[in-house]
Amino acid sequence: MSGANSSSLSPGFFILNGVPGLEATHIWISLPFCFMYIIAVLGNCGLIYLISHEESLHRPMYYFLALLSFTDVTLCTTTVPNMLCIFWFNLKEIDFNACLAQMFFVHMLTGMESGVLMLMALDRYVAICYPLRYATILTNPVITKAGLATFLRSVMLIIPFTFLTKRLPYCRGNLISHTYCDHMSVAKVSCGNFKVNAIYGLLAALLIGGFDMTCIAVSYSMILRAVVSLSSADAHHKAFSTCTSHICVIVITYVPALFTIFTHHFGGKNIPHHVHIIIANLYLMFPPTLNPIVYGVKTKQIQEGVIKLIFKEKGVPAIEIVSLLNIQKQEKTKNILMKTRV
């Protein structure tokens, strides 16, 4: 711990202080994060496995969902194990270069997550507004190129973070009041001028998050206009049901992200520091934890895929599985008709 008073301009390591002011409750704070991490890993890995093994889910929407799940589980894995080591074992030291690497992956993966949500919104736009051309527009090569472009955009815009942070002098010490290496949290430890870091951080957030949210808003405005023009109430319901899970995920992802970004760049002095840190951690944990649950509850095809997979593992013939699913569909249709008559 003596490294906290080091006068080196480039420290060998940083000390992550966890949640300042709540050190006595670190064990209790760790429990919900550990629980969410287990759910996130199991849920997202389960989704990836299901989509890869169930042929009925080999469609653009589910390819993007698999990419989102992979991004989410990688994102929380870059921070949570290290955070739990701080809370449980008081292992607060992190190598300087390892800190920069963690910072890069955290911001790159959050940018990637935002990009995938934007691609999923465009997928819904094509599916609802151009249903007859859906298969010809979103081919496998197009999906691959879109995913690669999203990844490269995040990498190219986040790489400067590491160089801008590494050039700063760290003569005040190396104590970071956070649970992971966030760009601005590391920059604020410096005794140098980090205005360039703040400006570029805001610019990167606008180029990634601002652009993606604009595309999502435009896509859903076009979807809404197309749905309103439909004459059938059943068609309205089907169109909206395909979008509800995605809209829930967008809210879960962007609300805590916007809070974290704006409090970092525009003050937030009235917000206690420990509240800001806890929300910053929830911002990384909420989407990976809730996304599989939202899609599992809201998406009928995923529910059917889970049923098929369970019965296949038990050795039930495919014909019996299909007949079981048809019976369930008939029962749901009867229930809907009964409700409409009432």
XYZ file of C-alpha atoms in Angstrom, residues 22-326:
305
model
C -18.397 1.895 2.353
C -15.363 -0.293 3.048
C -17.119 -1.929 6.022
C -19.957 -3.133 3.776
C -17.829 -4.378 0.851
C -18.823 -7.996 1.557
C -22.539 -7.141 1.443
C -22.104 -5.013 -1.705
C -20.289 -7.911 -3.376
C -23.150 -10.405 -2.942
C -25.636 -8.904 -5.456
C -22.817 -8.301 -7.962
C -21.647 -11.902 -7.604
C -25.230 -13.150 -8.032
C -25.757 -10.971 -11.120
C -22.452 -12.143 -12.601
C -23.442 -15.817 -12.240
C -26.813 -15.126 -13.900
C -25.117 -13.113 -16.670
C -22.586 -15.855 -17.477
C -25.122 -18.704 -17.367
C -27.838 -16.761 -19.212
C -25.658 -15.399 -22.018
C -23.673 -18.607 -22.529
C -26.986 -20.489 -22.560
C -28.359 -18.133 -25.239
C -25.227 -18.521 -27.386
C -25.415 -22.319 -27.077
C -29.143 -22.354 -27.895
C -28.774 -20.115 -30.965
C -25.817 -22.125 -32.285
C -27.585 -25.505 -31.882
C -31.204 -24.663 -32.773
C -31.698 -24.381 -36.552
C -34.942 -22.393 -36.236
C -32.904 -19.595 -34.582
C -30.389 -19.360 -37.443
C -31.755 -15.979 -38.506
C -30.247 -12.443 -38.536
C -32.097 -11.297 -35.399
C -30.692 -14.184 -33.351
C -27.199 -13.882 -34.824
C -27.142 -10.301 -33.555
C -28.522 -11.497 -30.200
C -25.699 -14.075 -29.966
C -23.175 -11.316 -30.698
C -24.781 -9.136 -27.996
C -24.615 -12.031 -25.510
C -20.933 -12.656 -26.284
C -20.172 -8.941 -25.852
C -22.094 -8.793 -22.565
C -20.478 -11.824 -20.946
C -17.006 -10.614 -21.995
C -17.730 -7.119 -20.667
C -18.750 -8.192 -17.171
C -15.869 -10.709 -17.034
C -13.346 -7.883 -17.548
C -14.468 -6.177 -14.321
C -16.408 -8.395 -11.905
C -13.729 -10.995 -10.965
C -11.279 -8.172 -10.194
C -13.993 -6.316 -8.245
C -14.761 -9.406 -6.150
C -11.046 -9.795 -5.370
C -11.099 -6.239 -3.988
C -14.240 -6.857 -1.914
C -13.377 -10.339 -0.632
C -9.583 -10.507 -0.384
C -8.570 -6.821 -0.279
C -6.440 -7.376 -3.416
C -6.455 -3.777 -4.601
C -3.244 -3.545 -6.620
C -3.404 -3.650 -10.417
C -0.441 -3.318 -12.757
C -0.294 -0.027 -14.678
C -0.440 -1.720 -18.095
C -3.108 -4.167 -16.903
C -5.156 -1.162 -15.767
C -4.834 0.418 -19.213
C -5.814 -2.889 -20.836
C -8.889 -3.203 -18.590
C -9.835 0.399 -19.382
C -9.568 -0.303 -23.119
C -11.681 -3.459 -23.015
C -14.378 -1.927 -20.777
C -14.911 1.045 -23.103
C -14.430 -0.920 -26.319
C -16.993 -3.542 -25.277
C -19.537 -0.942 -24.120
C -19.130 0.710 -27.531
C -19.560 -2.682 -29.183
C -22.712 -3.332 -27.138
C -24.180 -0.015 -28.268
C -23.335 -0.835 -31.887
C -25.002 -4.250 -31.724
C -28.177 -2.684 -30.290
C -28.175 -0.301 -33.241
C -27.786 -3.233 -35.682
C -30.678 -5.017 -33.968
C -32.862 -1.923 -34.407
C -32.000 -1.845 -38.116
C -32.815 -5.570 -38.293
C -36.300 -4.896 -36.849
C -36.752 -2.006 -39.287
C -36.013 -4.219 -42.300
C -38.142 -7.090 -40.918
C -41.224 -4.893 -40.415
C -40.906 -2.369 -43.241
C -39.485 -4.716 -45.922
C -40.613 -8.229 -44.884
C -40.514 -9.687 -48.414
C -36.921 -8.518 -48.953
C -35.691 -9.356 -45.434
C -33.818 -12.536 -46.408
C -32.167 -10.904 -49.439
C -31.101 -7.723 -47.603
C -29.742 -9.298 -44.388
C -27.659 -12.140 -45.797
C -24.913 -13.856 -43.796
C -22.101 -11.859 -45.518
C -23.931 -8.582 -44.741
C -24.369 -9.608 -41.081
C -20.670 -10.553 -40.829
C -19.551 -7.247 -42.364
C -21.889 -5.243 -40.106
C -20.574 -6.991 -36.981
C -16.949 -6.521 -38.084
C -17.525 -2.825 -38.873
C -19.074 -2.302 -35.415
C -16.104 -4.009 -33.762
C -13.517 -2.003 -35.744
C -15.324 1.275 -35.015
C -15.168 0.597 -31.273
C -11.500 -0.432 -31.396
C -10.385 2.577 -33.463
C -12.259 5.111 -31.315
C -11.197 3.639 -27.953
C -7.487 2.948 -28.681
C -6.600 6.679 -28.201
C -7.851 6.397 -24.586
C -4.836 4.260 -23.681
C -2.283 6.616 -25.276
C -3.914 9.763 -23.853
C -3.947 8.203 -20.367
C -0.417 6.774 -20.561
C 1.121 10.162 -21.464
C -0.171 11.796 -18.251
C 2.154 12.305 -15.261
C 1.084 10.603 -12.027
C 2.948 12.558 -9.348
C 0.027 12.710 -6.868
C 0.066 8.980 -6.223
C -1.754 6.003 -7.668
C -4.941 5.610 -5.622
C -8.068 5.229 -7.807
C -11.409 5.584 -6.011
C -13.176 2.984 -8.102
C -13.634 -0.780 -8.508
C -12.209 -0.901 -12.055
C -10.049 1.239 -14.333
C -12.456 3.703 -15.914
C -10.962 6.244 -18.330
C -11.825 9.427 -16.450
C -11.244 7.888 -13.006
C -7.668 7.057 -14.022
C -7.124 10.427 -15.730
C -8.272 12.333 -12.629
C -5.503 10.680 -10.570
C -2.969 12.499 -12.753
C -1.358 15.765 -11.673
C -1.257 16.887 -15.323
C -3.855 18.534 -17.547
C -6.422 15.923 -18.578
C -8.703 18.274 -20.546
C -7.809 16.462 -23.778
C -8.906 13.175 -22.185
C -12.228 14.692 -21.088
C -12.898 16.252 -24.505
C -11.953 13.118 -26.435
C -13.978 10.940 -24.035
C -17.061 13.057 -24.678
C -16.371 13.036 -28.430
C -16.059 9.230 -28.475
C -19.311 8.913 -26.490
C -21.081 11.133 -29.039
C -19.602 9.302 -32.046
C -20.602 5.915 -30.666
C -23.592 6.383 -28.349
C -24.971 9.519 -30.023
C -24.792 8.003 -33.514
C -26.276 4.677 -32.379
C -29.145 6.273 -30.447
C -29.958 8.462 -33.456
C -30.082 5.395 -35.725
C -32.237 3.541 -33.185
C -34.637 6.508 -32.870
C -34.948 6.862 -36.669
C -35.459 3.101 -37.087
C -38.248 2.977 -34.516
C -39.942 6.092 -35.852
C -40.067 4.379 -39.277
C -41.292 1.158 -37.636
C -44.020 3.061 -35.766
C -45.170 4.736 -38.969
C -45.279 1.365 -40.772
C -47.189 -0.308 -37.913
C -49.777 2.489 -37.704
C -50.495 2.046 -41.414
C -51.356 -1.644 -40.915
C -55.098 -2.344 -40.987
C -55.209 -5.525 -38.883
C -55.100 -5.401 -35.079
C -53.382 -8.801 -35.102
C -50.676 -7.389 -37.392
C -50.214 -4.471 -34.951
C -49.762 -6.902 -32.071
C -47.239 -9.081 -33.939
C -45.203 -6.072 -35.073
C -45.039 -4.564 -31.586
C -44.301 -7.924 -29.921
C -41.171 -8.364 -32.063
C -39.834 -5.018 -30.814
C -40.777 -4.964 -27.103
C -37.830 -7.070 -25.905
C -35.372 -4.945 -27.877
C -36.862 -1.702 -26.531
C -36.551 -3.042 -22.948
C -32.874 -3.879 -23.554
C -32.226 -0.398 -25.004
C -33.675 1.257 -21.873
C -31.690 -1.068 -19.569
C -28.454 -0.260 -21.422
C -28.639 3.470 -22.143
C -30.204 4.959 -18.994
C -27.362 4.055 -16.555
C -24.780 4.668 -19.302
C -25.989 8.232 -19.898
C -26.053 8.900 -16.157
C -22.437 7.735 -15.793
C -21.171 9.702 -18.801
C -22.854 12.992 -17.867
C -21.867 12.889 -14.190
C -18.239 12.265 -15.199
C -18.097 15.112 -17.700
C -20.525 17.664 -16.265
C -19.942 17.427 -12.551
C -22.514 15.618 -10.527
C -21.090 17.234 -7.361
C -24.381 16.806 -5.494
C -24.234 13.027 -6.035
C -22.175 11.143 -3.385
C -19.087 9.492 -4.839
C -20.055 6.018 -3.629
C -23.445 6.314 -5.382
C -21.704 7.232 -8.621
C -19.374 4.201 -8.342
C -22.206 1.766 -7.567
C -24.252 3.048 -10.533
C -21.163 2.821 -12.772
C -20.882 -0.854 -11.805
C -24.592 -1.462 -12.319
C -24.238 0.149 -15.748
C -21.824 -2.680 -16.642
C -23.848 -5.422 -14.903
C -27.513 -4.676 -15.622
C -27.488 -5.323 -19.410
C -25.564 -8.653 -19.263
C -27.789 -9.869 -16.397
C -31.186 -8.777 -17.711
C -30.793 -9.206 -21.490
C -31.098 -13.043 -21.473
C -34.050 -12.822 -19.070
C -35.862 -10.213 -21.197
C -35.350 -12.151 -24.437
C -36.201 -15.451 -22.756
C -39.499 -14.089 -21.396
C -40.517 -11.949 -24.369
C -39.383 -14.047 -27.361
C -41.587 -17.025 -28.256
C -39.019 -18.557 -30.634
C -36.401 -18.716 -27.859
C -38.908 -20.345 -25.495
C -39.720 -22.946 -28.162
C -36.003 -23.454 -28.811
C -35.422 -24.157 -25.103
C -38.273 -26.696 -25.076
C -36.892 -28.427 -28.182
C -33.393 -28.550 -26.714
C -34.629 -29.999 -23.389
C -36.676 -32.719 -25.083
C -33.852 -33.532 -27.522
C -31.507 -34.070 -24.557
C -34.107 -36.465 -23.090
C -34.270 -38.383 -26.383
C -37.849 -37.413 -27.301
C -38.482 -37.829 -31.084
C -38.712 -34.626 -33.154
C -42.306 -35.417 -34.259
C -43.504 -35.497 -30.638
C -41.722 -32.199 -29.888
C -43.405 -30.504 -32.872
C -46.827 -31.852 -31.880
C -46.308 -30.634 -28.302
C -45.434 -27.142 -29.536
C -48.484 -27.137 -31.849
